[in-house]
Coordinates of C-alpha atoms in Angstrom, one line a residue:
Chain A
X29 CA 10.2 27.2 9.5
X30 CA 11.8 23.9 10.1
X31 CA 14.3 22.6 7.6
X32 CA 13.1 20.3 4.9
X33 CA 15.5 17.9 3.1
X34 CA 14.9 15.2 0.5
X35 CA 17.2 12.3 -0.1
X36 CA 16.6 11.1 -3.7
X37 CA 18.1 9.5 -6.7
X38 CA 17.8 11.2 -10.2
X39 CA 16.2 8.3 -12.2
X40 CA 13.8 7.4 -9.4
X41 CA 10.1 8.0 -10.1
X42 CA 9.5 7.7 -6.4
X43 CA 11.8 10.7 -5.4
X44 CA 10.1 12.7 -8.3
X45 CA 6.7 12.2 -6.7
X46 CA 8.0 13.9 -3.6
X47 CA 9.7 16.7 -5.6
X48 CA 6.5 17.4 -7.4
X49 CA 4.4 17.6 -4.2
X50 CA 6.9 19.9 -2.5
X51 CA 7.1 22.1 -5.5
X52 CA 3.3 22.3 -5.9
X53 CA 3.1 23.3 -2.2
X54 CA 5.9 25.9 -2.6
X55 CA 7.9 24.2 0.1
X56 CA 11.6 25.1 0.2
X57 CA 13.8 22.1 0.6
X58 CA 17.4 20.9 0.2
X59 CA 17.8 18.1 -2.2
X60 CA 20.5 15.5 -1.5
X61 CA 21.4 13.2 -4.4
X62 CA 22.3 9.7 -3.2
X63 CA 25.2 8.2 -5.1
X64 CA 23.8 4.7 -5.7
X65 CA 24.9 2.0 -5.2
X66 CA 26.8 3.7 -2.4
X67 CA 24.3 4.6 0.3
X68 CA 25.2 7.5 2.5
X69 CA 25.5 7.1 6.3
X70 CA 22.7 9.6 6.6
X71 CA 20.4 7.5 4.4
X72 CA 21.1 4.4 6.4
X73 CA 20.5 6.3 9.6
X74 CA 17.2 7.8 8.3
X75 CA 15.8 4.7 6.7
X76 CA 17.3 1.7 8.6
X77 CA 14.4 -0.5 7.7
X78 CA 14.5 -0.3 3.9
X79 CA 17.7 1.7 3.3
X80 CA 16.0 3.3 0.3
X81 CA 15.1 6.7 -1.1
X82 CA 13.1 8.8 -1.1
X83 CA 13.4 10.0 2.5
X84 CA 12.0 13.3 3.6
X85 CA 13.6 14.8 6.6
X86 CA 11.5 17.6 8.3
X87 CA 13.1 19.3 11.3
X88 CA 15.4 16.3 11.6
X89 CA 12.6 13.8 11.6
X90 CA 12.8 11.3 8.8
X91 CA 9.9 9.8 6.8
X92 CA 10.3 7.0 4.3
X93 CA 8.0 5.5 1.6
X94 CA 6.9 7.9 -1.1
X95 CA 3.1 7.5 -0.7
X96 CA 3.5 7.9 3.1
X97 CA 5.6 11.0 2.4
X98 CA 2.9 12.4 0.1
X99 CA 0.2 12.1 2.8
X100 CA 2.6 13.7 5.3
X101 CA 3.2 16.7 2.9
X102 CA -0.5 17.1 2.4
X103 CA -1.2 17.1 6.1
X104 CA 1.7 19.4 7.1
X105 CA 1.2 22.0 4.3
X106 CA -2.6 21.9 3.7
X107 CA -2.7 25.0 1.4
X108 CA -3.2 24.2 -2.2
X109 CA -4.8 20.9 -1.4
X110 CA -3.7 17.8 -3.3
X111 CA -6.4 15.6 -2.0
X112 CA -10.2 16.2 -1.9
X113 CA -11.3 17.8 1.4
X114 CA -14.5 15.7 1.6
X115 CA -13.8 12.5 3.4
X116 CA -15.5 10.2 0.9
X117 CA -13.8 11.7 -2.1
X118 CA -10.5 11.6 -0.3
X119 CA -11.0 7.9 0.3
X120 CA -11.8 7.4 -3.4
X121 CA -8.6 9.3 -4.3
X122 CA -6.6 7.0 -1.9
X123 CA -8.2 4.0 -3.6
X124 CA -6.8 5.2 -7.0
X125 CA -3.5 6.3 -5.6
X126 CA -3.0 2.7 -4.4
X127 CA -4.4 1.0 -7.5
X128 CA -1.7 -0.8 -9.4
X129 CA 1.0 0.2 -7.0
X130 CA 3.9 -2.0 -6.1
X131 CA 2.7 -4.9 -8.2
X132 CA 5.0 -7.7 -9.1
X133 CA 4.0 -7.6 -12.7
X134 CA 5.8 -4.3 -13.3
X135 CA 9.0 -5.8 -11.9
X136 CA 8.4 -9.0 -14.0
X137 CA 7.8 -7.0 -17.2
X138 CA 11.1 -5.1 -16.7
X139 CA 13.3 -8.0 -15.5
X140 CA 12.0 -11.1 -17.1
X141 CA 11.5 -12.4 -20.7
X142 CA 9.5 -15.0 -22.5
X143 CA 6.4 -16.4 -20.9
X144 CA 6.8 -14.7 -17.5
X145 CA 7.1 -11.3 -19.2
X146 CA 4.1 -12.0 -21.4
X147 CA 2.0 -12.9 -18.4
X148 CA 3.1 -9.7 -16.7
X149 CA 2.3 -7.7 -19.8
X150 CA -1.2 -9.0 -19.8
X151 CA -1.7 -8.1 -16.2
X152 CA -0.4 -4.6 -16.8
X153 CA -2.8 -4.1 -19.7
X154 CA -5.7 -5.2 -17.6
X155 CA -4.7 -2.8 -14.8
X156 CA -4.2 0.1 -17.2
X157 CA -7.7 -0.5 -18.8
X158 CA -9.3 -0.2 -15.4
X159 CA -7.2 2.8 -14.4
X160 CA -8.3 4.5 -17.6
X161 CA -11.9 3.7 -17.6
X162 CA -12.8 3.7 -14.0
X163 CA -10.1 5.9 -12.4
X164 CA -9.6 8.6 -15.0
X165 CA -12.9 8.4 -16.9
X166 CA -13.6 11.6 -18.8
X167 CA -11.5 13.8 -16.6
X168 CA -8.5 15.7 -17.8
X169 CA -6.6 14.8 -14.7
X170 CA -7.3 12.3 -12.0
X171 CA -7.7 15.4 -9.8
X172 CA -10.2 17.0 -12.2
X173 CA -9.1 20.3 -13.7
X174 CA -5.8 20.3 -11.9
X175 CA -3.4 17.5 -10.8
X176 CA -3.5 16.0 -7.4
X177 CA -1.8 13.2 -5.5
X178 CA -3.5 10.6 -7.7
X179 CA -1.9 12.1 -10.8
X180 CA 1.4 12.3 -8.9
X181 CA 1.2 8.6 -7.9
X182 CA 0.7 7.5 -11.5
X183 CA 3.1 10.1 -12.8
X184 CA 5.7 7.5 -13.5
X185 CA 3.7 6.3 -16.5
X186 CA 4.9 9.0 -18.9
X187 CA 8.7 9.0 -19.3
X188 CA 9.5 6.2 -16.8
X189 CA 7.2 3.5 -18.1
X190 CA 7.7 4.8 -21.6
X191 CA 11.5 4.3 -21.3
X192 CA 11.0 1.0 -19.7
X193 CA 8.9 -0.2 -22.6
X194 CA 11.6 1.1 -25.0
X195 CA 14.4 -0.6 -23.0
X196 CA 12.5 -3.9 -23.0
X197 CA 11.5 -3.6 -26.6
X198 CA 7.8 -4.1 -25.9
X199 CA 5.3 -1.3 -26.4
X200 CA 2.2 -1.8 -24.2
X201 CA 0.6 1.6 -24.1
X202 CA -0.5 2.5 -27.6
X203 CA -2.4 5.8 -28.0
X204 CA -5.1 3.9 -29.9
X205 CA -5.7 1.3 -27.1
X206 CA -5.4 3.8 -24.2
X207 CA -6.6 7.1 -25.7
X208 CA -7.6 8.8 -22.5
X209 CA -4.5 7.7 -20.5
X210 CA -2.4 8.8 -23.5
X211 CA -4.1 12.3 -23.4
X212 CA -3.6 12.4 -19.7
X213 CA 0.1 11.7 -20.0
X214 CA 0.6 14.5 -22.5
X215 CA -1.3 16.9 -20.3
X216 CA 0.5 15.8 -17.2
X217 CA 4.0 16.5 -18.5
X218 CA 2.9 19.9 -19.7
X219 CA 2.0 21.0 -16.1
X220 CA 4.8 23.6 -15.2
X221 CA 5.9 21.9 -12.0
X222 CA 6.1 18.5 -13.7
X223 CA 7.7 19.8 -16.9
X224 CA 10.5 21.6 -14.9
X225 CA 11.2 18.5 -12.8
X226 CA 11.7 15.6 -15.0
X227 CA 14.9 13.7 -15.6
X228 CA 16.6 13.9 -19.0
X229 CA 14.9 11.4 -21.3
X230 CA 18.1 10.2 -23.0
X231 CA 19.9 9.8 -19.7
X232 CA 16.9 7.9 -18.3
X233 CA 16.6 5.6 -21.2
X234 CA 20.3 4.7 -21.0
X235 CA 19.9 4.0 -17.3
X236 CA 16.9 1.7 -17.9
X237 CA 18.6 0.0 -20.8
X238 CA 21.6 -0.7 -18.7
X239 CA 19.5 -2.2 -16.0
X240 CA 17.4 -4.3 -18.4
X241 CA 20.6 -5.7 -20.0
X242 CA 21.8 -6.8 -16.6
X243 CA 18.6 -8.5 -15.8
X244 CA 18.4 -10.5 -19.0
X245 CA 22.2 -11.2 -19.3
X246 CA 22.7 -15.0 -19.3
X247 CA 24.4 -15.9 -16.1
X248 CA 27.3 -18.2 -16.0
X249 CA 26.4 -21.0 -13.6
Chain B
X25 CA -29.5 15.1 11.2
X26 CA -30.4 12.8 8.3
X27 CA -30.7 9.1 9.0
X28 CA -27.3 7.5 8.9
X29 CA -26.9 4.1 7.2
X30 CA -23.7 2.1 7.6
X31 CA -23.3 -1.4 6.1
X32 CA -20.3 -3.7 6.0
X33 CA -20.0 -6.4 3.5
X34 CA -17.6 -9.0 4.8
X35 CA -16.7 -12.6 5.3
X36 CA -16.3 -14.4 8.6
X37 CA -12.9 -15.8 7.8
X38 CA -11.4 -12.6 6.4
X39 CA -8.8 -10.7 8.5
X40 CA -9.5 -7.6 6.4
X41 CA -13.2 -7.5 7.3
X42 CA -12.1 -8.1 10.9
X43 CA -10.1 -4.9 10.8
X44 CA -13.1 -2.9 9.8
X45 CA -15.4 -4.6 12.4
X46 CA -12.8 -3.6 15.0
X47 CA -12.7 0.0 13.8
X48 CA -16.5 0.4 13.7
X49 CA -16.9 -1.1 17.2
X50 CA -14.2 1.0 18.7
X51 CA -16.0 4.1 17.4
X52 CA -19.3 2.8 18.7
X53 CA -20.9 3.0 15.2
X54 CA -24.1 1.1 14.5
X55 CA -23.9 -0.9 11.3
X56 CA -25.6 -3.7 9.4
X57 CA -23.3 -6.6 8.6
X58 CA -23.9 -8.5 5.4
X59 CA -22.0 -11.9 5.1
X60 CA -20.9 -12.7 1.6
X61 CA -21.3 -16.4 0.8
X62 CA -17.8 -16.7 -0.7
X63 CA -16.7 -17.9 -3.2
X64 CA -20.1 -16.9 -4.6
X65 CA -20.1 -13.1 -4.9
X66 CA -23.4 -11.3 -4.5
X67 CA -24.6 -8.9 -7.2
X68 CA -24.4 -6.2 -4.4
X69 CA -20.7 -6.8 -3.9
X70 CA -20.0 -6.8 -7.6
X71 CA -21.9 -3.5 -7.9
X72 CA -20.2 -1.9 -4.9
X73 CA -16.6 -3.1 -5.7
X74 CA -16.5 -3.5 -9.5
X75 CA -12.7 -3.0 -9.6
X76 CA -11.5 -5.7 -7.2
X77 CA -14.8 -7.6 -6.4
X78 CA -13.6 -8.2 -2.9
X79 CA -14.7 -7.7 0.7
X80 CA -14.6 -5.7 2.9
X81 CA -16.8 -3.0 1.5
X82 CA -18.2 -0.2 3.7
X83 CA -21.3 1.4 2.5
X84 CA -22.1 4.7 4.2
X85 CA -25.3 6.4 3.2
X86 CA -25.2 4.3 0.0
X87 CA -21.7 5.3 -0.9
X88 CA -19.4 2.3 -1.2
X89 CA -15.7 2.2 -0.2
X90 CA -13.3 -0.7 -0.7
X91 CA -9.9 -1.6 0.8
X92 CA -9.8 -2.1 4.5
X93 CA -7.1 0.4 5.4
X94 CA -8.5 3.3 3.6
X95 CA -11.9 2.4 5.0
X96 CA -10.5 2.7 8.5
X97 CA -8.9 6.1 7.7
X98 CA -12.3 7.2 6.4
X99 CA -14.1 6.0 9.5
X100 CA -11.6 7.9 11.6
X101 CA -12.2 11.1 9.7
X102 CA -16.0 10.9 9.7
X103 CA -16.5 9.8 13.3
X104 CA -14.3 11.9 15.5
X105 CA -14.9 10.1 18.8
X106 CA -12.1 7.8 20.1
X107 CA -9.5 8.8 17.4
X108 CA -7.7 5.8 15.9
X109 CA -4.9 7.6 14.1
X110 CA -2.6 10.0 16.0
X111 CA -3.2 13.7 15.5
X112 CA 0.4 14.7 14.8
X113 CA 1.2 14.3 11.1
X114 CA 4.7 12.8 11.9
X115 CA 3.1 10.1 14.1
X116 CA 0.5 9.4 11.5
X117 CA 3.3 9.0 8.9
X118 CA 5.0 6.5 11.2
X119 CA 1.8 4.5 11.7
X120 CA 1.2 4.4 7.9
X121 CA 4.9 3.4 7.3
X122 CA 4.6 0.5 9.7
X123 CA 1.3 -0.8 8.3
X124 CA 2.9 -0.8 4.8
X125 CA 5.9 -2.6 6.2
X126 CA 3.7 -5.1 7.9
X127 CA 1.6 -5.8 4.8
X128 CA 4.6 -6.1 2.4
X129 CA 7.2 -7.7 4.6
X130 CA 5.4 -9.7 7.4
X131 CA 1.9 -10.7 6.1
X132 CA 3.1 -11.5 2.6
X133 CA 6.0 -13.6 3.9
X134 CA 3.6 -15.5 6.3
X135 CA 1.3 -16.0 3.3
X136 CA 4.3 -17.3 1.3
X137 CA 5.3 -19.7 4.1
X138 CA 1.7 -20.9 4.0
X139 CA 1.4 -21.3 0.3
X140 CA 4.7 -22.4 -1.1
X141 CA 5.3 -26.1 -0.8
X142 CA 8.9 -26.9 0.1
X143 CA 9.8 -23.3 1.0
X144 CA 7.9 -23.0 4.3
X145 CA 10.9 -22.8 6.7
X146 CA 12.8 -20.4 4.4
X147 CA 9.8 -18.0 4.2
X148 CA 9.1 -18.4 7.9
X149 CA 12.6 -17.3 8.7
X150 CA 12.2 -14.1 6.7
X151 CA 8.8 -13.5 8.3
X152 CA 10.4 -13.9 11.8
X153 CA 13.1 -11.4 10.9
X154 CA 10.6 -8.9 9.7
X155 CA 8.3 -9.4 12.7
X156 CA 11.3 -8.7 14.9
X157 CA 11.7 -5.4 13.0
X158 CA 8.0 -4.7 13.5
X159 CA 8.4 -5.2 17.2
X160 CA 10.7 -2.2 17.4
X161 CA 7.7 0.0 16.4
X162 CA 6.2 -0.8 19.9
X163 CA 9.0 1.3 21.4
X164 CA 8.5 -0.5 24.7
X165 CA 4.8 0.5 25.0
X166 CA 2.1 -2.1 25.5
X167 CA 0.3 -1.3 22.2
X168 CA 1.4 0.3 18.9
X169 CA -1.0 3.1 19.8
X170 CA 0.7 3.7 23.1
X171 CA -1.2 2.9 26.3
X172 CA -4.3 2.1 24.3
X173 CA -4.9 0.5 21.0
X174 CA -4.9 2.5 17.8
X175 CA -4.8 2.3 14.0
X176 CA -1.7 0.3 13.8
X177 CA -2.9 -2.2 16.4
X178 CA -6.1 -2.9 14.5
X179 CA -4.4 -3.0 11.2
X180 CA -1.8 -5.6 12.2
X181 CA -3.6 -7.3 15.2
X182 CA -5.1 -10.1 13.1
X183 CA -1.6 -11.6 12.7
X184 CA -1.8 -12.9 16.3
X185 CA -4.6 -15.3 15.2
X186 CA -3.5 -16.1 11.7
X187 CA 0.2 -16.6 12.5
X188 CA -0.9 -19.3 15.0
X189 CA -3.1 -20.9 12.3
X190 CA -0.2 -21.0 9.9
X191 CA 2.2 -22.3 12.6
X192 CA -0.1 -25.2 13.2
X193 CA -0.9 -26.1 9.6
X194 CA 2.5 -25.7 8.2
X195 CA 4.6 -26.5 11.3
X196 CA 6.7 -23.3 11.3
X197 CA 7.6 -20.9 14.0
X198 CA 6.4 -17.3 13.4
X199 CA 5.7 -15.2 16.5
X200 CA 8.5 -16.5 18.6
X201 CA 8.2 -15.8 22.3
X202 CA 11.9 -16.0 22.9
X203 CA 13.2 -13.7 20.2
X204 CA 10.2 -11.3 20.2
X205 CA 8.9 -11.2 23.7
X206 CA 7.4 -7.7 23.4
X207 CA 5.5 -8.6 20.2
X208 CA 4.3 -11.8 21.7
X209 CA 3.0 -9.9 24.8
X210 CA 1.4 -7.3 22.6
X211 CA -0.4 -9.9 20.6
X212 CA -1.8 -11.6 23.7
X213 CA -2.9 -8.3 25.3
X214 CA -4.5 -7.1 22.1
X215 CA -6.6 -10.2 21.5
X216 CA -7.8 -9.9 25.1
X217 CA -9.3 -6.4 24.7
X218 CA -13.0 -7.1 24.9
X219 CA -14.1 -5.4 21.7
X220 CA -11.3 -7.1 19.8
X221 CA -12.0 -10.5 21.4
X222 CA -15.7 -10.4 20.6
X223 CA -15.0 -10.6 16.8
X224 CA -12.3 -13.3 16.7
X225 CA -13.7 -16.1 14.5
X226 CA -14.0 -19.5 16.3
X227 CA -10.6 -21.2 16.3
X228 CA -11.7 -24.7 15.2
X229 CA -13.8 -23.3 12.3
X230 CA -11.0 -21.0 11.2
X231 CA -8.4 -23.8 11.4
X232 CA -10.6 -26.1 9.3
X233 CA -11.3 -23.4 6.7
X234 CA -7.5 -22.6 6.4
X235 CA -6.6 -26.3 6.2
X236 CA -8.8 -26.5 3.1
X237 CA -7.3 -23.3 1.8
X238 CA -3.8 -24.7 2.3
X239 CA -4.6 -27.8 0.3
X240 CA -5.8 -25.8 -2.6
X241 CA -2.8 -23.5 -2.5
X242 CA -0.2 -26.2 -2.3
X243 CA -1.8 -28.4 -5.0
X244 CA -1.6 -25.3 -7.3
X245 CA 2.1 -24.8 -6.6
X246 CA 3.3 -28.3 -7.5

C-alpha cells in the first residue's frame, strides 16, 4: 500500500473535509500540520500553484484543492462509497457539493462591515434557504441515511460558520429560520468520524475572532 | 434498449453551452438542441433548473442536469466511447485541478478585465500571469489531453475565442504569443479541430453581442 500523507492546518475546514473522507474510508495516513504563516518547503513543492493546504500526497504524488481531493479519494478507495454509484444521482450530488462553494459573500461576511456585510448576509441567507429546501429537503443527511461527500462539503457550517457568526457578532442561522439545516448540523456532528475529528471550539473561536479583528481594524493611512 | 432522448438547452453566445455541444459531438451522441431566447427564460428552463435558472441544461430521458462541467463528467460516464477524462484517478485529479484553476484564476480575471472600467490593464496582467501558469499543464504536449483533445481541452478551449473578443473590445493583451507560445499554439490547433470548429459562433455576431454586453457592464460599474 502506497504511503498517504495529508498536509493540513488545524483550524481549516478544508483540511477537515479530507480527514473526514480518509477516516470514513479507513485509509491510514500521516498528518502533517503546517505552521502558518510559515509554509514548509514541502508544501511549496507540492502545491506551487496555490501554496495552500490541504494537499494529499499519495505515493509521492500531490493533489491540491479539497473538492478535487475528495473525488480522488472516492475513486481510489471505492469501498464504502461516498457518492451515489448511479451516474445521474452522482451528478446531482456533485451539483450540491458545488452549490454555495467559494462564494465571495462568505469572505465578505467575515471580512467586511456595514453595507457590504449586510449585502453578503442577504446572499448567504438566500443560498442557505435553497440548500435547505432543495438540497437537503426531508432527508436526514444530504447522503440520505448516512453522510456522503455532499455532507462533507457543507460540513463547515456547524462549528466553523457558527464560530464565524459569533466572531462577527451577527447570527444568520437561527434554528427557527433553518429548522432542517439546524437538525442536519446537529446530526452531522454526532457522526462518530466527524465527532472525533473536530477542532476545539474555544480554540477555533479565538482563532476566528483574532482574524476578524484584524480585518476590521482601522488602518492607518 | 429503450428509446434514448437527449436534449440540450443552450444559448448561441454561451461558452458553457459550447462546452457541452463539444462533449456530445465528440461522443457521437444524437441530441435535440433548444435555443433559449435570453434574456427571456422559457418555462422549460425554469422547470429544469429552478436553482440557478441558467443554461446549459442537459435533459437525458427527461432527467435534467445543470452546470456544464458536471454535465460533461456525466456524459463521459454514461457514454463510454471516446473517453474524455483520463482513466487514472491521479490524472483525473490533475485535470479537475486545472479546470478549477482556469475558472477561478483565468476566466474570472478575463471577465474582470472586461467588466471593470479603469482596471482593464491591471486585471489583464493578472490574467496573463495565470494563463502562463495554465500553459505549464500542457507539459509540452499539443493538447491538455495529450496527443488528442480531452476533458480539459473542451473545458477551457472557449477561451481561445473569448479572449480575442475581450482583447478587441477592451484593448488588452491576453493570450500573448511571445510569452505563452505553447498556449497560443494549443488554442489555434484546438479551434481547428473539425468538431470544435463546427460549433464556434460567428465572429462578427459574437463581437457585436459582447460589445453590447460590455456597455451594460461598464455603465453599471461607474
